[in-house]
CSV table of C-alpha atoms and ligand atoms in Angstrom, one decimal:
chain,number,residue,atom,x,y,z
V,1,UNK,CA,-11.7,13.8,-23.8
V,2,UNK,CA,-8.5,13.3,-21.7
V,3,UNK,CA,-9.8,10.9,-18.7
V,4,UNK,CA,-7.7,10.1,-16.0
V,5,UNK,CA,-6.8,7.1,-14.6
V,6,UNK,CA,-7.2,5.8,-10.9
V,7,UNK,CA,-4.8,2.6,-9.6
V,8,UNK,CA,-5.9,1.0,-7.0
V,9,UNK,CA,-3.8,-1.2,-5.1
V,10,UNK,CA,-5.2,-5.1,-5.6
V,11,UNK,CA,-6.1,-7.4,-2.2
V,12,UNK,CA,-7.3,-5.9,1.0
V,13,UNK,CA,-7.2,-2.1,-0.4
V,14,UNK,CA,-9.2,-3.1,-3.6
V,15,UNK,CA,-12.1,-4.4,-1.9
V,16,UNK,CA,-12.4,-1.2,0.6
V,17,UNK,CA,-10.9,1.1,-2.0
V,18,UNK,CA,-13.8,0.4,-4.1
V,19,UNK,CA,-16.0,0.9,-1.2
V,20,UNK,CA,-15.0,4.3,-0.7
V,21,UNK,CA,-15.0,5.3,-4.9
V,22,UNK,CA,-18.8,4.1,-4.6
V,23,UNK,CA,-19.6,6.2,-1.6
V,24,UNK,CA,-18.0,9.0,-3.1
V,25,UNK,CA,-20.1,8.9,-6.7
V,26,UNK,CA,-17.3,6.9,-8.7
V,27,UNK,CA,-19.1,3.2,-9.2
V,28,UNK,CA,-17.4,1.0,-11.5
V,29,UNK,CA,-19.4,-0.3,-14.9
V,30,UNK,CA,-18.2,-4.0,-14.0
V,31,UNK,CA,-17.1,-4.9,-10.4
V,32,UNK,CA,-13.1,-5.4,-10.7
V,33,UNK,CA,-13.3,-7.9,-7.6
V,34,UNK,CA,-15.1,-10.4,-10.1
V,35,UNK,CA,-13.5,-9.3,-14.0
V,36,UNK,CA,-10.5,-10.0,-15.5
V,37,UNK,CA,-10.4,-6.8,-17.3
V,38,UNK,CA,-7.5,-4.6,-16.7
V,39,UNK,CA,-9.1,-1.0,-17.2
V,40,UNK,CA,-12.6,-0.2,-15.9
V,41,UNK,CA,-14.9,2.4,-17.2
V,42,UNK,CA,-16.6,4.2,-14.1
V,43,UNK,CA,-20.0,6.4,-13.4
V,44,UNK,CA,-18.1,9.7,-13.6
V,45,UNK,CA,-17.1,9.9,-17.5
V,46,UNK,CA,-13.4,11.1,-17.5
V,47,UNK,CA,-12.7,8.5,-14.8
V,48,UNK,CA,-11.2,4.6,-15.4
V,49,UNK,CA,-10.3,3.0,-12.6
V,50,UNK,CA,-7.3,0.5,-13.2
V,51,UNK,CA,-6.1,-2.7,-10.9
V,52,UNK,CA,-2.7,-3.6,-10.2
V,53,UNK,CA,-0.5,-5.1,-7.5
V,54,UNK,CA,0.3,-2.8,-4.7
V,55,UNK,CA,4.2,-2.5,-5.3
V,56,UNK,CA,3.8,-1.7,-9.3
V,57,UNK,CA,1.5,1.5,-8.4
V,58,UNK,CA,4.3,3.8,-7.5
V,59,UNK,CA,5.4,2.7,-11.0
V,60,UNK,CA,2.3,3.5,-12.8
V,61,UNK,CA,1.5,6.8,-11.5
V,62,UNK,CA,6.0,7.8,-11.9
V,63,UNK,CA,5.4,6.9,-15.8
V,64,UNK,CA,2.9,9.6,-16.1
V,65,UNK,CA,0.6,7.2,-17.6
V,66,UNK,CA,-1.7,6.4,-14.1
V,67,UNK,CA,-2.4,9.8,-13.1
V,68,UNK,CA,-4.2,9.1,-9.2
V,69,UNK,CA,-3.6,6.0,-7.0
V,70,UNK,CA,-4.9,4.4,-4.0
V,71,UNK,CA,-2.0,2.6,-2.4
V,72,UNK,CA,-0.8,2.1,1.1
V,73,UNK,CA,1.5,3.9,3.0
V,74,UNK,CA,3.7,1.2,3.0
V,75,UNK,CA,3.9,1.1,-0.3
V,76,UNK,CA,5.3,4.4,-0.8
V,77,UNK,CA,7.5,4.3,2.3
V,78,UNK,CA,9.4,1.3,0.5
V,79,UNK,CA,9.3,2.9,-2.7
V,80,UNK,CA,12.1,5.7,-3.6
V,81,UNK,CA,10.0,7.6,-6.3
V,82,UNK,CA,8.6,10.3,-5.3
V,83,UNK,CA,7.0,11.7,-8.7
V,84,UNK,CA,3.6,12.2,-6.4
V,85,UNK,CA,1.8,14.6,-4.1
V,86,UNK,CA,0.2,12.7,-1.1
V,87,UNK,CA,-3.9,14.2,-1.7
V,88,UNK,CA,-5.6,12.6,1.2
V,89,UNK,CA,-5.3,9.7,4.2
V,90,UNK,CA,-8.3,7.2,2.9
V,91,UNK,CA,-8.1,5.6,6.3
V,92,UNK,CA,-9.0,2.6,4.7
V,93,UNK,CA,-6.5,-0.8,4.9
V,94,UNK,CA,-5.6,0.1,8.2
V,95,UNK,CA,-2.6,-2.0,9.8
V,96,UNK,CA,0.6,-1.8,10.9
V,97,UNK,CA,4.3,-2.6,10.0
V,98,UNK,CA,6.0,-4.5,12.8
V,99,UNK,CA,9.2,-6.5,14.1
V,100,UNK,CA,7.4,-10.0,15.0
V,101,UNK,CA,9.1,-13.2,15.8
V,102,UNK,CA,9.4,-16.7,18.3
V,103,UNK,CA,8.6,-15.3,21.5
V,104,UNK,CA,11.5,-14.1,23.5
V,105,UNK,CA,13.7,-13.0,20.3
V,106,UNK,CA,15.9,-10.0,20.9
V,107,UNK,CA,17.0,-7.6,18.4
V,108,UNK,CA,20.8,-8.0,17.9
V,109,UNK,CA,23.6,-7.9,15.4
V,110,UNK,CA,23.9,-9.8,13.0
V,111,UNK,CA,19.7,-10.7,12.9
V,112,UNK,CA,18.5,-12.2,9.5
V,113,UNK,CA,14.9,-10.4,8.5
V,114,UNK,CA,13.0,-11.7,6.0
V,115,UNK,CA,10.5,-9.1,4.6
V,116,UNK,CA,8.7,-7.8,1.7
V,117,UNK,CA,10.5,-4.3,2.8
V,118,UNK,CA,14.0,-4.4,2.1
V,119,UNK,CA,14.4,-0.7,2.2
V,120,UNK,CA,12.0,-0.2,5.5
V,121,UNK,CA,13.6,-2.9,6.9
V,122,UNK,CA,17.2,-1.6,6.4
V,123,UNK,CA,16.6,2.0,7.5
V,124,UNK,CA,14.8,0.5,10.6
V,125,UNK,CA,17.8,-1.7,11.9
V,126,UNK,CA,20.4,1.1,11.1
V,127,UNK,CA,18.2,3.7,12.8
V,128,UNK,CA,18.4,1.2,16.3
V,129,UNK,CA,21.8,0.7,15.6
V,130,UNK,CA,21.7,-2.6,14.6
V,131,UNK,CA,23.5,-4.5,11.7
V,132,UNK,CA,21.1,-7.0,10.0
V,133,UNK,CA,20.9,-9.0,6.6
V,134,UNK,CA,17.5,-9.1,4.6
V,135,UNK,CA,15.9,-11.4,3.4
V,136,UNK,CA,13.2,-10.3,0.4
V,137,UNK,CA,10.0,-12.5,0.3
V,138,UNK,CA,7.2,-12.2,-1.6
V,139,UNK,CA,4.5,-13.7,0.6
V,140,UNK,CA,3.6,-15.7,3.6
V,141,UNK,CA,6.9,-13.9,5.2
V,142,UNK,CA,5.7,-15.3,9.1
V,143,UNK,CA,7.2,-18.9,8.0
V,144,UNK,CA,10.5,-17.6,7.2
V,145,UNK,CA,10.5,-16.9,11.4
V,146,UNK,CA,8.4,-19.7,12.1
V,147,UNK,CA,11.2,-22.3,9.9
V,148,UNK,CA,13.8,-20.5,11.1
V,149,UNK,CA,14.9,-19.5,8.4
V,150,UNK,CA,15.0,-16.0,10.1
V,151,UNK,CA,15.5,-15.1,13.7
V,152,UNK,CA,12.8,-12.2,12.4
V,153,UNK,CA,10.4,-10.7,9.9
V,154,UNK,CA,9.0,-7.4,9.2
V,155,UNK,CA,5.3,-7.6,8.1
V,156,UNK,CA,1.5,-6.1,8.0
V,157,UNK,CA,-0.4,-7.0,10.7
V,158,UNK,CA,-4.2,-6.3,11.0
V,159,UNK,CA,-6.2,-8.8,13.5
V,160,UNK,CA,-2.9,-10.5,14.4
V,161,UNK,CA,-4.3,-13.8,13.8
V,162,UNK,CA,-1.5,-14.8,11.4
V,163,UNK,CA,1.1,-14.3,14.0
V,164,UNK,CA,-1.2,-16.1,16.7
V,165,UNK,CA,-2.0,-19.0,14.3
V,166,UNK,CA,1.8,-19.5,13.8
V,167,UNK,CA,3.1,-19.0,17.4
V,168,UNK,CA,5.0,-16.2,16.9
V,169,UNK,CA,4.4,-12.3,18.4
V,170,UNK,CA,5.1,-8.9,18.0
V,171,UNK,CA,8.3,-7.5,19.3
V,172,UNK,CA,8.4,-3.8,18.0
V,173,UNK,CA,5.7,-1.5,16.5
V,174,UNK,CA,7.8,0.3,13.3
V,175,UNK,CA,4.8,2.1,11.9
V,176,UNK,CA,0.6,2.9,11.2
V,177,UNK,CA,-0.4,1.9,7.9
V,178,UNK,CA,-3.3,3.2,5.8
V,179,UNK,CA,-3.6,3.9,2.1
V,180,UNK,CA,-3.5,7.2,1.0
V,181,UNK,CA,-4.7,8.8,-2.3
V,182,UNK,CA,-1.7,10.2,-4.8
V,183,UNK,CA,-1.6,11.9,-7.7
V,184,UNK,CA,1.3,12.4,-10.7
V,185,UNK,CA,2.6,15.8,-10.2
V,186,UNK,CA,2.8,16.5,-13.9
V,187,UNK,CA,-1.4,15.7,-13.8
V,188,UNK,CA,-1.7,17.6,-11.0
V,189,UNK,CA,-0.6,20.9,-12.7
V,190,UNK,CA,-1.9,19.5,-15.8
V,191,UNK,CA,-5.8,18.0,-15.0
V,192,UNK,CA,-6.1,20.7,-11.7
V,193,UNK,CA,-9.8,20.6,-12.4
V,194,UNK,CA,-10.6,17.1,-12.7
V,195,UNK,CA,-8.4,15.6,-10.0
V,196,UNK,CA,-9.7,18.8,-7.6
V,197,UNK,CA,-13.1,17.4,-8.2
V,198,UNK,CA,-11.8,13.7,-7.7
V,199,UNK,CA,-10.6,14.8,-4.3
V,200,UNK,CA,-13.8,17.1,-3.4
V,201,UNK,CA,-16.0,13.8,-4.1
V,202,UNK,CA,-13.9,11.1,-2.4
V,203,UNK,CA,-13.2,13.8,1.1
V,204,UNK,CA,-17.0,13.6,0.8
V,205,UNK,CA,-17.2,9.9,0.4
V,206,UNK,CA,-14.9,9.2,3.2
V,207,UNK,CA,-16.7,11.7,5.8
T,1,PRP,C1,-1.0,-9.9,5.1
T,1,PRP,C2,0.3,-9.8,5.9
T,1,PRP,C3,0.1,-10.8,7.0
T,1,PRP,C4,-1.4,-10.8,7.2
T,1,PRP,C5,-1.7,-10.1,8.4
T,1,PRP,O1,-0.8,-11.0,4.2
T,1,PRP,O2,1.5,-9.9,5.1
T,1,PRP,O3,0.6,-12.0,6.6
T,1,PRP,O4,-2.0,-10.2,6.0
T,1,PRP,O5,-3.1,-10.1,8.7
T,1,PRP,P1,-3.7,-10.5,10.1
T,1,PRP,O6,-2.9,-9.8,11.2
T,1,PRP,O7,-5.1,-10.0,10.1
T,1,PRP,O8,-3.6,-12.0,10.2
T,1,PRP,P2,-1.7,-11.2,2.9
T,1,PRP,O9,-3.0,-11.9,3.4
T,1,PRP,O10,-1.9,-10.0,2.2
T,1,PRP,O11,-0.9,-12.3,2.1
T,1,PRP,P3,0.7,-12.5,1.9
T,1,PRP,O12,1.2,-13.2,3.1
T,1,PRP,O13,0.8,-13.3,0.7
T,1,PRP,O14,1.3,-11.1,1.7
């Protein structure tokens, strides 16, 4: 039997991911927030669940090889391929993608930003009309602003306690984050049945 595979993006969208597969009938055979293993088996038979970082999932479900993923919007905003339907809004992971900085920084020309958006990032500025050079981090992006090392960054914020606990603040809102649930178009038209039955489960799970 054909079984499809389910990515779910690791850190904060694992944990509630997994949450809302359990709720929804789909419990994992090991718990992937404790194993090292890669692929999980799952309490539905023709569903693995498989972990990887958030910015390779657009990858695995474009390869054709990952047919569903769990990934935030984010995510697919700064991603270009768009070999996916969009199935459902988890509401889980929520946040939001913002401008933060020192207090009192204006947005200007010439701004440095340092991010883990590029693409977001550069559509943002050039939307507002302003000219800006990126700066592409791969974590802790607040202490490129806080070493000033940019006048700027462009990051998640959930509490805001990373911001507070580093003196800097939120100048502008860019966007509402969630994860959403995709699938590979090909196994979409391909595994209709299975993946309609995915989605029937996890709308109840999430209700
Ligand atoms: C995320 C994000 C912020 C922080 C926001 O980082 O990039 O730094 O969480 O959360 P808060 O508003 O609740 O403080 P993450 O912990 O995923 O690590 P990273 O900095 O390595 O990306």
């Amino acid at each position: 039997m054909e079984k499809l595979k389910l990515a779910i993006s690791k850190g904060k969208i694992l944990e509630q991911g997994l949450k809302v597969l359990k709720n929804s009938g789909i419990e994992c055979k090991e718990n992937p927030l404790i194993s090292r293993k890669l692929i999980f088996n799952t309490s539905v038979p023709y569903i693995d669940v498989i972990v990887v970082r958030a910015s390779d999932v657009p990858t695995y479900i474009e390869s054709g090889k990952v047919d569903m993923g769990i990934v935030g919007r984010d995510t697919l905003l700064e991603n270009k391929n768009d070999n996916h339907y969009r199935l459902l809004d988890l509401k889980i992971a929520k946040c939001k993608l913002v401008v933060a900085g020192k207090k009192g920084k204006k947005l200007k020309n010439n701004l440095k930003v340092a991010t883990k958006y590029p693409n977001i990032t550069k559509k943002f500025f050039h939307n507002k009309g302003i000219q800006c050079s990126v700066l592409k981090l791969y974590g802790s992006i607040e202490l490129a602003a806080v070493l000033d090392m940019a006048d700027v960054v462009v990051d998640l914020v959930e509490t805001g306690k990373t911001l507070k606990e580093n003196g800097l603040s939120q100048i502008e809102e860019i966007q509402k984050i969630t994860s959403y649930l995709i699938v590979n178009k090909a196994s979409f038209k391909l595994s209709n049945d299975k993946i309609k039955n995915v989605v029937e489960k996890i709308e109840l799970g999430i209700r």
